[in-house]
Each structure stands twice: as C-alpha cells, then as structure tokens.
Coordinates of C-alpha atoms in Angstrom, one line a residue:
X1474 CA 0.0 0.0 0.0
X1475 CA 1.5 3.4 -1.0
X1476 CA 1.9 6.3 1.2
X1477 CA 2.3 10.1 0.4
X1478 CA 5.5 11.1 -1.4
X1479 CA 6.9 13.9 0.6
X1480 CA 9.7 15.8 -1.0
X1481 CA 11.3 19.2 0.0
X1482 CA 8.6 19.9 2.5
X1483 CA 5.7 19.4 0.1
X1484 CA 3.0 17.7 2.1
X1485 CA 0.0 18.5 -0.1
X1486 CA 1.1 17.6 -3.6
X1487 CA 1.9 14.3 -5.3
X1488 CA -0.2 12.3 -2.9
X1489 CA -1.0 8.6 -3.4
X1490 CA -4.0 7.7 -1.3
X1491 CA -3.8 4.3 0.4
X1492 CA -6.2 2.3 2.5
X1493 CA -7.1 3.1 6.1
X1494 CA -4.9 0.4 7.5
X1495 CA -1.8 2.1 6.1
X1496 CA 0.3 4.9 7.6
X1497 CA 2.5 7.1 5.5
X1498 CA 6.3 6.9 5.7
X1499 CA 8.1 9.6 7.7
X1500 CA 11.0 11.7 6.5
X1501 CA 13.0 10.7 9.6
X1502 CA 15.7 8.2 9.3
X1503 CA 14.7 4.7 10.2
X1504 CA 16.0 3.6 13.6
X1505 CA 18.3 0.6 14.0
X1506 CA 16.9 -2.6 15.4
X1507 CA 17.3 -2.9 19.2
X1508 CA 19.5 -5.6 20.7
X1509 CA 18.2 -9.0 21.6
X1510 CA 18.7 -8.2 25.3
X1511 CA 16.4 -5.3 25.1
X1512 CA 13.9 -7.2 23.1
X1513 CA 14.0 -9.9 25.8
X1514 CA 13.6 -7.4 28.6
X1515 CA 10.4 -5.9 27.1
X1516 CA 9.1 -9.3 26.2
X1517 CA 9.6 -10.4 29.9
X1518 CA 6.5 -8.3 30.8
X1519 CA 4.6 -11.2 29.3
X1520 CA 5.7 -13.3 32.3
X1521 CA 4.0 -11.0 34.7
X1522 CA 0.8 -10.9 32.7
X1523 CA 0.7 -14.6 32.1
X1524 CA 1.4 -15.4 35.8
X1525 CA -1.9 -13.8 36.5
X1526 CA -3.7 -15.5 33.6
X1527 CA -2.4 -18.9 34.8
X1528 CA -4.0 -18.3 38.2
X1529 CA -7.3 -17.4 36.5
X1530 CA -7.3 -20.5 34.3
X1531 CA -6.4 -22.9 37.1
X1532 CA -8.1 -21.3 40.2
X1533 CA -10.9 -19.0 39.2
X1534 CA -13.5 -21.5 38.0
X1535 CA -13.7 -23.2 41.4
X1536 CA -13.5 -19.7 43.1
X1537 CA -16.5 -18.3 41.2
X1538 CA -18.5 -21.4 42.1
X1539 CA -17.7 -20.8 45.8
X1540 CA -19.1 -17.3 45.3
X1541 CA -22.3 -18.9 44.0
X1542 CA -22.0 -18.5 40.2
X1543 CA -23.5 -21.7 38.6
X1544 CA -21.0 -23.8 36.7
X1545 CA -23.2 -23.5 33.6
X1546 CA -22.6 -19.8 33.5
X1547 CA -18.8 -20.1 33.6
X1548 CA -18.4 -19.7 29.8
X1549 CA -20.4 -16.5 29.9
X1550 CA -18.1 -15.0 32.6
X1551 CA -15.2 -15.5 30.2
X1552 CA -17.0 -13.4 27.5
X1553 CA -15.5 -10.4 29.4
X1554 CA -12.1 -11.1 27.8
X1555 CA -13.2 -11.3 24.1
X1556 CA -15.6 -8.4 24.3
X1557 CA -13.0 -6.1 25.9
X1558 CA -10.3 -7.4 23.6
X1559 CA -12.5 -6.7 20.5
X1560 CA -12.9 -3.0 21.6
X1561 CA -10.0 -2.1 23.7
X1562 CA -7.0 -3.7 22.0
X1563 CA -7.7 -2.2 18.5
X1564 CA -8.5 1.2 20.1
X1565 CA -5.3 1.2 22.2
X1566 CA -3.3 0.0 19.2
X1567 CA -4.6 2.8 17.1
X1568 CA -4.0 5.6 19.6
X1569 CA -0.6 4.2 20.6
X1570 CA 0.4 4.5 16.9
X1571 CA -0.3 8.2 17.2
X1572 CA 0.7 9.0 20.8
X1573 CA 3.2 11.9 21.1
X1574 CA 3.9 11.6 24.8
X1575 CA 7.4 12.5 25.7
X1576 CA 7.8 9.0 27.2
X1577 CA 7.2 7.4 23.8
X1578 CA 4.2 5.9 22.0
X1579 CA 3.7 2.6 23.7
X1580 CA 5.1 3.3 27.2
X1581 CA 2.1 5.3 28.6
X1582 CA -0.2 2.5 27.6
X1583 CA 2.0 -0.3 29.0
X1584 CA 2.3 1.6 32.3
X1585 CA -1.4 2.3 32.5
X1586 CA -2.2 -1.3 31.7
X1587 CA 0.1 -2.6 34.5
X1588 CA -1.5 -0.3 37.0
X1589 CA -5.0 -1.4 36.1
X1590 CA -4.0 -5.0 36.4
X1591 CA -2.9 -4.4 40.0
X1592 CA -6.2 -2.8 40.8
X1593 CA -8.3 -5.5 39.1
X1594 CA -6.4 -8.3 40.9
X1595 CA -7.0 -6.7 44.2
X1596 CA -10.7 -6.5 43.5
X1597 CA -10.9 -10.2 42.4
X1598 CA -8.8 -11.4 45.4
X1599 CA -10.8 -9.5 48.0
X1600 CA -14.2 -10.0 46.4
X1601 CA -15.4 -12.3 49.1
X1602 CA -14.2 -9.9 51.9
X1603 CA -15.7 -6.9 50.3
X1604 CA -19.0 -8.8 49.7
X1605 CA -19.0 -9.9 53.3
X1606 CA -18.4 -6.4 54.6
X1607 CA -21.3 -5.2 52.5
X1608 CA -23.7 -7.7 53.9
X1609 CA -23.2 -11.0 52.1
X1610 CA -24.1 -14.2 54.1
X1611 CA -21.4 -16.7 55.0
X1612 CA -21.6 -20.4 54.1
X1613 CA -22.3 -22.3 50.9
X1614 CA -24.9 -19.8 49.5
X1615 CA -24.8 -17.3 46.7
X1616 CA -23.0 -14.1 47.5
X1617 CA -24.4 -11.4 45.2
X1618 CA -22.2 -8.5 46.4
X1619 CA -19.0 -10.6 46.1
X1620 CA -20.1 -11.7 42.6
X1621 CA -20.6 -8.1 41.6
X1622 CA -17.2 -7.1 42.9
X1623 CA -15.6 -10.1 41.1
X1624 CA -17.3 -9.3 37.8
X1625 CA -16.2 -5.7 37.9
X1626 CA -12.6 -6.7 38.8
X1627 CA -12.7 -9.3 36.0
X1628 CA -13.8 -6.8 33.4
X1629 CA -11.1 -4.3 34.6
X1630 CA -8.5 -7.1 34.4
X1631 CA -9.4 -8.0 30.8
X1632 CA -9.4 -4.3 29.8
X1633 CA -6.0 -3.9 31.5
X1634 CA -4.5 -6.9 29.9
X1635 CA -5.6 -5.8 26.5
X1636 CA -4.3 -2.3 27.2
X1637 CA -0.9 -3.8 28.2
X1638 CA -0.3 -6.6 25.8
X1639 CA -1.2 -4.9 22.5
X1640 CA 1.3 -2.0 23.0
X1641 CA 3.9 -4.4 24.4
X1642 CA 3.8 -6.4 21.2
X1643 CA 3.7 -3.3 19.1
X1644 CA 6.7 -1.9 21.0
X1645 CA 8.6 -5.1 20.2
X1646 CA 7.7 -4.7 16.5
X1647 CA 8.9 -1.1 16.6
X1648 CA 12.2 -2.2 18.3
X1649 CA 12.7 -4.8 15.5
X1650 CA 12.8 -1.8 13.1
X1651 CA 11.6 -3.9 10.1
X1652 CA 14.0 -6.8 10.6
X1653 CA 12.1 -10.1 10.0
X1654 CA 14.5 -12.1 12.0
X1655 CA 14.3 -9.8 15.0
X1656 CA 10.5 -9.6 14.7
X1657 CA 10.3 -13.4 14.9
X1658 CA 12.8 -13.5 17.7
X1659 CA 10.8 -10.8 19.6
X1660 CA 7.6 -12.8 19.3
X1661 CA 9.4 -16.0 20.3
X1662 CA 10.8 -14.2 23.4
X1663 CA 7.2 -13.0 24.2
X1664 CA 5.9 -16.6 23.8
X1665 CA 8.8 -17.9 26.0
X1666 CA 8.1 -15.5 28.8
X1667 CA 4.4 -16.3 28.6
X1668 CA 5.4 -19.9 29.2
X1669 CA 7.6 -18.9 32.2
X1670 CA 4.7 -16.9 33.6
X1671 CA 2.4 -19.9 33.1
X1672 CA 4.8 -22.2 34.9
X1673 CA 5.1 -19.8 37.8
X1674 CA 1.4 -19.3 38.0
X1675 CA 0.5 -22.9 37.9
X1676 CA 3.2 -23.8 40.4
X1677 CA 1.9 -21.1 42.8
X1678 CA -1.7 -22.2 42.3
X1679 CA -0.9 -25.8 43.0
X1680 CA 0.7 -25.1 46.4
X1681 CA -2.1 -25.4 48.9
X1682 CA -0.3 -23.7 51.9
X1683 CA 0.9 -20.6 50.2
X1684 CA -1.5 -18.6 52.4
X1685 CA 0.7 -19.3 55.4
X1686 CA 3.2 -16.8 53.9
X1687 CA 0.5 -14.2 53.9
X1688 CA -1.6 -15.2 57.0
X1689 CA -3.7 -12.0 56.9
X1690 CA -5.4 -13.4 53.7
X1691 CA -7.3 -16.0 55.7
X1692 CA -10.5 -14.3 57.0
X1693 CA -14.0 -15.2 58.0
X1694 CA -15.3 -14.6 54.5
X1695 CA -12.2 -16.1 52.8
X1696 CA -11.4 -19.8 53.4
X1697 CA -8.1 -21.5 52.8
X1698 CA -8.7 -21.9 49.1
X1699 CA -9.7 -18.2 48.8
X1700 CA -6.7 -17.2 50.9
X1701 CA -4.3 -19.2 48.6
X1702 CA -5.8 -17.4 45.6
X1703 CA -5.3 -14.0 47.3
X1704 CA -1.7 -14.9 48.1
X1705 CA -1.0 -15.9 44.6
X1706 CA -2.4 -12.6 43.3
X1707 CA -0.1 -10.7 45.6
X1708 CA 2.9 -12.4 44.0
X1709 CA 1.4 -11.8 40.6
X1710 CA 1.1 -8.0 41.2
X1711 CA 4.6 -7.8 42.5
X1712 CA 6.1 -9.7 39.6
X1713 CA 4.2 -7.7 36.9
X1714 CA 5.1 -4.3 38.4
X1715 CA 8.8 -5.1 38.9
X1716 CA 9.2 -6.4 35.3
X1717 CA 7.2 -3.5 33.8
X1718 CA 9.2 -0.8 35.7
X1719 CA 12.5 -2.5 34.8
X1720 CA 11.7 -2.8 31.1
X1721 CA 10.4 0.8 30.8
X1722 CA 13.3 2.3 32.7
X1723 CA 16.0 0.5 30.6
X1724 CA 14.3 0.6 27.2
X1725 CA 13.6 4.2 26.2
X1726 CA 11.4 5.0 23.3
X1727 CA 12.1 7.9 21.0
X1728 CA 9.0 10.1 21.2
X1729 CA 6.7 10.4 18.2
X1730 CA 6.6 14.1 17.4
X1731 CA 3.5 16.2 16.5
X1732 CA 5.2 17.2 13.3
X1733 CA 5.6 13.5 12.3
X1734 CA 1.9 12.9 13.0
X1735 CA 0.9 16.0 10.9
X1736 CA 3.2 14.7 8.2
X1737 CA 1.4 11.4 8.1
X1738 CA -2.2 12.4 8.5
X1739 CA -2.1 16.0 7.0
X1740 CA -3.2 17.5 10.3
X1741 CA -2.2 21.1 10.6
X1742 CA -3.5 21.8 14.1
X1743 CA -2.4 19.3 16.6
X1744 CA -2.0 20.3 20.2
X1745 CA -2.9 17.2 22.3
X1746 CA -0.7 14.4 23.5
X1747 CA -2.5 11.7 21.5
X1748 CA -4.2 12.3 18.2
X1749 CA -8.0 12.4 18.4
X1750 CA -8.8 10.7 15.2
X1751 CA -12.0 8.8 14.2
X1752 CA -10.7 5.4 15.3
X1753 CA -13.7 3.2 14.5
X1754 CA -13.8 4.8 11.0
X1755 CA -10.2 3.9 10.6
X1756 CA -10.8 0.3 11.8
X1757 CA -13.8 -0.2 9.5
X1758 CA -11.7 1.2 6.7
X1759 CA -8.9 -1.1 7.6
X1760 CA -11.2 -4.2 7.6
X1761 CA -12.6 -3.1 4.2
X1762 CA -9.2 -2.5 2.6
X1763 CA -7.3 -5.4 4.1
X1764 CA -4.4 -6.6 1.8
X1765 CA -4.9 -10.2 0.8
X1766 CA -2.0 -11.6 3.0
X1767 CA -3.6 -10.0 6.1
X1768 CA -7.1 -11.2 5.1
X1769 CA -5.9 -14.8 4.8
X1770 CA -3.9 -14.5 8.0
X1771 CA -7.0 -13.4 9.9
X1772 CA -9.0 -16.3 8.5
X1773 CA -6.3 -18.9 9.5
X1774 CA -6.0 -17.3 12.9
X1775 CA -9.8 -17.3 13.4
X1776 CA -10.1 -21.0 12.7
X1777 CA -7.0 -21.6 14.9
X1778 CA -8.7 -20.0 17.9
X1779 CA -12.0 -21.7 17.3
X1780 CA -9.9 -24.9 17.8
X1781 CA -8.0 -23.6 20.8
X1782 CA -10.6 -21.9 23.0
X1783 CA -12.8 -24.8 24.0
X1784 CA -9.8 -26.6 25.4
X1785 CA -8.3 -23.5 27.0
X1786 CA -11.7 -22.8 28.7
X1787 CA -12.5 -26.3 29.9
X1788 CA -9.2 -28.2 30.1
X1789 CA -9.2 -28.6 33.9
X1790 CA -13.0 -29.2 33.9
X1791 CA -12.5 -32.0 31.4
X1792 CA -9.9 -33.6 33.7
X1793 CA -12.3 -33.3 36.7
X1794 CA -15.4 -34.5 35.0
X1795 CA -14.6 -36.8 32.1
X1796 CA -11.2 -38.2 33.1
X1797 CA -11.8 -38.5 36.9
X1798 CA -15.6 -38.8 36.7
X1799 CA -16.2 -36.2 39.5
X1800 CA -19.0 -33.8 40.1
X1801 CA -18.5 -30.2 41.2
X1802 CA -19.0 -29.8 44.9
X1803 CA -19.4 -33.6 45.5
X1804 CA -16.5 -35.7 46.8
X1805 CA -12.9 -35.3 46.0
X1806 CA -12.7 -36.7 42.5
X1807 CA -13.5 -33.5 40.7
X1808 CA -11.0 -31.5 42.8
X1809 CA -8.3 -34.1 42.3
X1810 CA -9.0 -34.0 38.5
X1811 CA -8.7 -30.2 38.6
X1812 CA -5.3 -30.4 40.4
X1813 CA -4.1 -33.0 37.9
X1814 CA -5.3 -30.7 35.1
X1815 CA -3.2 -27.9 36.7
X1816 CA -0.2 -30.3 36.6
X1817 CA -0.9 -30.9 32.9
X1818 CA -1.0 -27.1 32.3
X1819 CA 2.4 -26.8 34.0
X1820 CA 3.8 -29.5 31.7
X1821 CA 2.2 -27.7 28.8
X1822 CA 3.9 -24.5 29.8
X1823 CA 7.3 -26.2 30.1
X1824 CA 7.0 -27.5 26.5
X1825 CA 5.7 -24.1 25.4
X1826 CA 8.7 -22.4 26.8
X1827 CA 11.2 -24.8 25.2
X1828 CA 9.4 -24.7 21.9
X1829 CA 9.3 -20.9 21.9
X1830 CA 13.1 -20.7 21.8
X1831 CA 13.3 -23.0 18.9
X1832 CA 10.6 -21.7 16.6
X1833 CA 13.0 -19.7 14.4
X1834 CA 15.3 -22.6 13.7
X1835 CA 12.5 -25.1 13.3
X1836 CA 10.7 -22.9 10.8
X1837 CA 13.9 -22.7 8.7
X1838 CA 14.4 -26.5 9.0
X1839 CA 10.8 -27.2 7.9
X1840 CA 10.8 -24.7 5.1
X1841 CA 9.0 -21.6 6.4
X1842 CA 6.6 -20.4 9.0
X1843 CA 3.5 -21.1 7.0
X1844 CA 4.4 -24.8 6.7
X1845 CA 5.3 -24.9 10.4
X1846 CA 2.0 -23.4 11.3
X1847 CA 0.1 -25.9 9.1
X1848 CA 2.0 -28.9 10.7
X1849 CA 1.3 -27.8 14.3
X1850 CA -2.4 -27.2 13.5
X1851 CA -2.6 -30.9 12.4
X1852 CA -0.9 -31.8 15.7
X1853 CA -3.5 -29.7 17.5
X1854 CA -6.3 -31.5 15.7
X1855 CA -4.9 -34.9 16.6
X1856 CA -4.5 -34.0 20.3
X1857 CA -8.1 -32.7 20.5
X1858 CA -9.3 -35.9 18.9
X1859 CA -7.3 -37.9 21.4
X1860 CA -9.4 -36.4 24.2
X1861 CA -12.2 -38.6 23.0
X1862 CA -10.1 -41.7 23.3
X1863 CA -8.9 -40.8 26.8
X1864 CA -12.4 -40.0 27.9
X1865 CA -13.9 -43.2 26.6
X1866 CA -11.1 -45.2 28.2
X1867 CA -11.8 -43.5 31.6
X1868 CA -15.5 -44.2 31.3
X1869 CA -14.9 -47.9 30.5
X1870 CA -12.6 -48.2 33.5
X1871 CA -15.2 -46.7 35.8
X1872 CA -17.9 -49.0 34.4
X1873 CA -15.8 -52.0 35.0
X1874 CA -14.6 -50.8 38.5
X1875 CA -17.7 -49.2 40.2
X1876 CA -17.1 -47.2 43.3
X1877 CA -18.0 -48.5 46.7
X1878 CA -20.5 -46.7 48.9
X1879 CA -19.8 -42.9 49.2
X1880 CA -16.2 -43.2 48.3
X1881 CA -17.0 -41.8 44.8
X1882 CA -15.7 -43.0 41.5
X1883 CA -12.4 -44.9 41.3
X1884 CA -9.4 -42.9 40.4
X1885 CA -8.2 -43.5 36.8
X1886 CA -5.2 -45.8 36.4
X1887 CA -1.8 -44.5 35.6
X1888 CA -2.2 -45.2 31.9
X1889 CA -5.2 -43.0 31.5
X1890 CA -3.8 -40.2 33.6
X1891 CA -0.5 -40.5 31.6
X1892 CA -2.5 -40.2 28.3
X1893 CA -4.3 -37.1 29.5
X1894 CA -1.1 -35.5 30.7
X1895 CA 0.6 -36.3 27.5
X1896 CA -2.1 -34.4 25.6
X1897 CA -1.5 -31.4 27.8
X1898 CA 2.3 -31.6 27.2
X1899 CA 2.2 -32.1 23.5
X1900 CA -0.3 -29.2 23.1
X1901 CA 2.5 -26.9 24.2
X1902 CA 4.1 -27.3 20.8
X1903 CA 1.2 -25.8 18.7
X1904 CA 0.5 -23.3 21.5
X1905 CA 4.0 -21.8 21.2
X1906 CA 3.4 -21.3 17.5
X1907 CA -0.1 -19.8 18.1
X1908 CA 1.4 -17.3 20.5
X1909 CA 4.2 -16.3 18.1
X1910 CA 3.9 -16.8 14.4
X1911 CA 0.5 -15.0 13.8
X1912 CA 1.8 -11.8 15.5
X1913 CA 5.1 -12.0 13.7
X1914 CA 3.4 -12.4 10.3
X1915 CA 1.0 -9.5 11.1
X1916 CA 4.0 -7.3 11.9
X1917 CA 5.8 -8.4 8.7
X1918 CA 2.8 -8.1 6.4
X1919 CA 1.9 -4.7 7.8
X1920 CA 5.4 -3.4 7.7
X1921 CA 5.9 -4.5 4.1
X1922 CA 2.8 -2.5 3.2
X1923 CA 3.6 0.6 5.3
X1924 CA 0.9 -0.1 8.0
X1925 CA 0.9 1.0 11.6
X1926 CA 1.9 -1.8 13.9
X1927 CA -0.6 -0.9 16.6
X1928 CA -3.6 -0.9 14.4
X1929 CA -2.5 -4.0 12.5
X1930 CA -2.1 -6.0 15.6
X1931 CA -5.4 -4.7 16.8
X1932 CA -7.1 -5.9 13.7
X1933 CA -5.4 -9.3 14.2
X1934 CA -6.8 -9.4 17.7
X1935 CA -10.3 -9.3 16.2
X1936 CA -9.5 -12.7 14.6
X1937 CA -8.8 -14.0 18.2
X1938 CA -11.6 -12.5 20.2
X1939 CA -14.5 -13.1 17.8
X1940 CA -13.9 -16.9 17.8
X1941 CA -13.6 -16.7 21.6
X1942 CA -17.0 -15.0 21.8
X1943 CA -18.5 -17.5 19.4
X1944 CA -17.2 -20.5 21.5
X1945 CA -18.2 -18.9 24.8
X1946 CA -21.8 -18.4 23.6
X1947 CA -22.2 -21.7 21.7
X1948 CA -20.1 -24.3 23.5
X1949 CA -22.6 -24.7 26.4
X1950 CA -25.7 -25.3 24.2
X1951 CA -23.7 -27.4 21.8
X1952 CA -22.4 -29.7 24.5
X1953 CA -25.9 -30.0 26.0
X1954 CA -27.2 -30.9 22.6
X1955 CA -24.9 -34.0 22.6
X1956 CA -25.6 -35.0 26.2
X1957 CA -23.3 -32.7 28.1
X1958 CA -19.6 -32.8 28.8
X1959 CA -16.8 -31.1 27.0
X1960 CA -16.1 -33.5 24.1
X1961 CA -18.5 -32.0 21.5
X1962 CA -16.7 -28.7 21.7
X1963 CA -13.3 -30.4 21.5
X1964 CA -14.4 -32.3 18.4
X1965 CA -15.5 -29.1 16.7
X1966 CA -12.1 -27.7 17.7
X1967 CA -10.3 -30.6 16.0
X1968 CA -12.2 -29.9 12.8
X1969 CA -11.4 -26.2 13.0
X1970 CA -7.7 -26.9 13.5
X1971 CA -7.7 -29.2 10.4
X1972 CA -9.3 -26.4 8.3
X1973 CA -6.8 -23.9 9.6
X1974 CA -3.9 -26.3 8.7
X1975 CA -5.3 -26.7 5.1
X1976 CA -5.6 -22.9 4.6
X1977 CA -2.1 -22.4 6.1
X1978 CA -0.6 -24.9 3.6
X1979 CA -2.5 -23.7 0.5
X1980 CA -3.4 -20.0 0.8
X1981 CA -1.3 -18.3 3.5
X1982 CA 1.5 -16.3 1.7
X1983 CA 5.0 -16.7 2.7
X1984 CA 6.6 -13.6 4.2
X1985 CA 8.9 -11.7 1.8
X1986 CA 12.6 -12.4 1.7
X1987 CA 14.6 -11.2 4.7
X1988 CA 15.2 -7.5 4.3
X1989 CA 15.0 -4.3 6.2
X1990 CA 11.4 -3.4 5.5
X1991 CA 10.6 0.3 5.0
X1992 CA 7.8 2.2 6.6
X1993 CA 8.7 1.4 10.2
X1994 CA 8.5 4.2 12.7
X1995 CA 10.5 4.9 15.8
X1996 CA 10.6 2.4 18.6
X1997 CA 12.6 1.6 21.7
X1998 CA 16.3 1.9 21.7

C-alpha cells in the first residue's frame, strides 16, 4: 500500500492515497533494530501478565462457584475477555500508533495497563471480603455482592491486559525496526516468557499452603482456598510491576513528534498528546481494505482460535469431569482432577517455553513459518481428537470398576492419567506457534505495506476475540445438545484446526525475503 510522497517539505502535492490500514512513511531516518537483550527485557513483561492468567485459568473456576455463580454460566463469565479485547486492543493500538507523549508511543499504555492489572487483581482477590463487609451471608450460599465485585474486577482485568499486551507487542515490533529475524525473535521471546509466567502461576496455584506466607489473607469470609488465591495474586502483582518498571526504565522510546503525526495524517493543528482521530472509522476502513495476505492471516487465525478456545476454557474441567468422573462440589474426584489438570497445564507451559526458543530454527528447517503453522495445526487436531479416546477409556474403566459406597468413582489408572497429561504436554508445541507466528506475520505483512503496527495487531486481535466470543456463547448449548460434557466442543475444535492447517498450507502467503522493511517508525532503543 502506497503512502504520500513527501519531498522538499511538500506535504500537499503528489499524494498517493492508500487504505485506512496504512500509515505514510516519515522523513525521519529509520532507527536501528534494538539488541536481543532489550527485546527480551520488554518481552519479559509477558511473564508478569501470564502469571496472573495462569492463576485465573487454574483457580478462578472453582472460586466463582464458591461465590455462588453456577457452573453452567462459567463460559459467559469468560466473555469479558473477548468483548473487551475486541474493543480495547484495536482502540489502544490505534492511539498508541499516534501518541506523542514525551515518554514514547507505547510506554504510557503499558504503564497504565500494568497499574489497572494491579487494581483488578486486588478486587478479584478481595471480592469475598468486600462482599461480606457489604452484607453477604457466609456459608455455601450465593454471595451477590461478592459476585458483583468479582465481575467488575474481572472486566477491569481484561481491559487492563488488552491495554498492556497490544502496545507491548507493538513496541517489540517497533524495536525490531523492520528486521524479519528480530521480529520473529521478539515474538518468540514473548511466547517464551508467557510460558515462564504460566509455569510460575500454575506452580503457585498448586501449592495449597501458600496462604501461610500471607496469614492475613485467611479471613472469616475467605477460606483457605480463597486465601491461597489471594496470596497468589499478591505475588502476581509484584512480579508484573517489577518487570514492567524494569523494562520501561531500561528501554527508552524515541518520542513520536506532533510534526511527524501531521506529516502522516495531514493534520495542521495538533495540540494534544494523543491524536484524536476517528478510530472506528479507521478500523472499519482497515477491515474493508485489508491486503490479501492480512485477510488470509485473519482467516487462518480465526479458525485456529475456534480450535483452541474450548480446550483452554474447559481443560481442567475436562480432567475433573470426564477423566476423573467427578462432580463439582461432591466428593474429592473433581477437585483431584482439577489439580491434575493444573499439573498438565504446567507440563504444557514447560513444553511451550522450550518450543518458543526453537521456533525460528524449526521454521527454517521445515521450510518456512506457514508450513510450520500448518503442521502444528494438524498436531492440534490430533491432540483434541485424542481427548475422546482418553475420555472413553476412563468411562470404560469406571464402568468395570464401580465405586464402593460414598467413596466416589475410582481414580483412573496411571495409563489414563498419563495419556491425559501427554495431551496437555504435546499441546505446548502448537500453542507456542499460536502465541508467536501470527503476530510475527502480522508485523511483517503490515510493515511491508507501510501499515501501523498498533492498528495492524489490533485488527489481528479481532480474529482472536471473535472466535472466543463464538465459542463462549455456543459451547454450552452445543455440549448439551450432545448429552453434556466437553467432548462435543473439543471435536469441533479438532475440525477447525484441520481447516486452519489446510488454509495455512495452501493460501497463506510466505513472508517476503529477509530485508530491512521500510515504513517502520520509531521504537525503543
């Protein structure tokens, strides 16, 4: 996509009008790519973010049920993330492209996002205490005030995460300064630190006596489980704020001047810190005028997340119900299955971290990132299909070994547990690619056409959150249509992963040959 040709100060003549997704090239000299150490430092913020997400995925489902939210509504609670992501991340990406703060374009948004995460985590962790102080009853009954505080905190957390992660990835793309290799390394680093955050979060969540380190967390309204969750969140806040402050202090962005913004958007009167432009008009225009490579990338990403989200949403629930045969709130089988699922998620994160460091070399060995993405999507489809085999094996075992009295269902044998844990571990391979390659390709495709990184990554985010909303709304009724359980949604995920693999092999363009791609604007140094 062409930008304006600006020669000898002429900003009005010889214009070539491009689509809304594109930003015109600046007269300033293109900055050099930052060092891998600085890329890694900024990417480390992902560890703090993902530490908190790991706690949510492993601990919040039982927590919300303790507050009195029915299990059948759990998927609707998770709608908060996709909805806020659909609105917030493209909006933040657009304005971060045009921010002229003296601290840089991305830094103010990253700092704001980290601060909001701390506030949100406090609300979630203290929801039961706040509800009790406001008049909620104690005991195993619904706690409406605590639920309200939790939902508000959860919404703030999702808004904050989208405010933080989008500009963080865009800053990494800016720092890569058009280098495809460093762009892929930056996204691989981001994926690696996400894995490290996952490992830390799942490890903290699996330790049942962490509350003893923070004894004040155990209150009349907050039992041991709740106190452990609260303690984990204290660690999460500390980790995120330390990593964010360290990265933003060491890595300094070059500010994006008002003159550069006027040069790009032909604005003659600009006096505010961040440009007040019609974002949604730009976003609609971006979607209408998407270049073919970005359009195909969005389609492949959309199918990929339709495959992923059912498992990410119900993985520990699947272990508790289908593999262990437990029922929420009855006996120990379900809780033991959830803890085993948390162990599986930790194994998944270890594989994810190792795989993240090898994506660049593996892509070269296989013959390109599009081929790698296609292969791991096939692996994803196979793993999701194998959940059916593990579930049926567990059901057969329980039928042939009925439980005695009130002891509950028999625990699955080592072979079945091993098979389930293997699925979790192997899924770390395609997950590393999902967390890395789509964002790297979006940065490369947008840079090669002169697009703004923030808005481009925001548009890509739509291909992630829309499938999540679709799965959140339809998975419950779909599972009930086939007799309940999580398998129907997993099977649909396997089909979506297969379709994503086919499109990746056949239609997804390969990125252009390695080169310093023009159109990149200033980033961190």
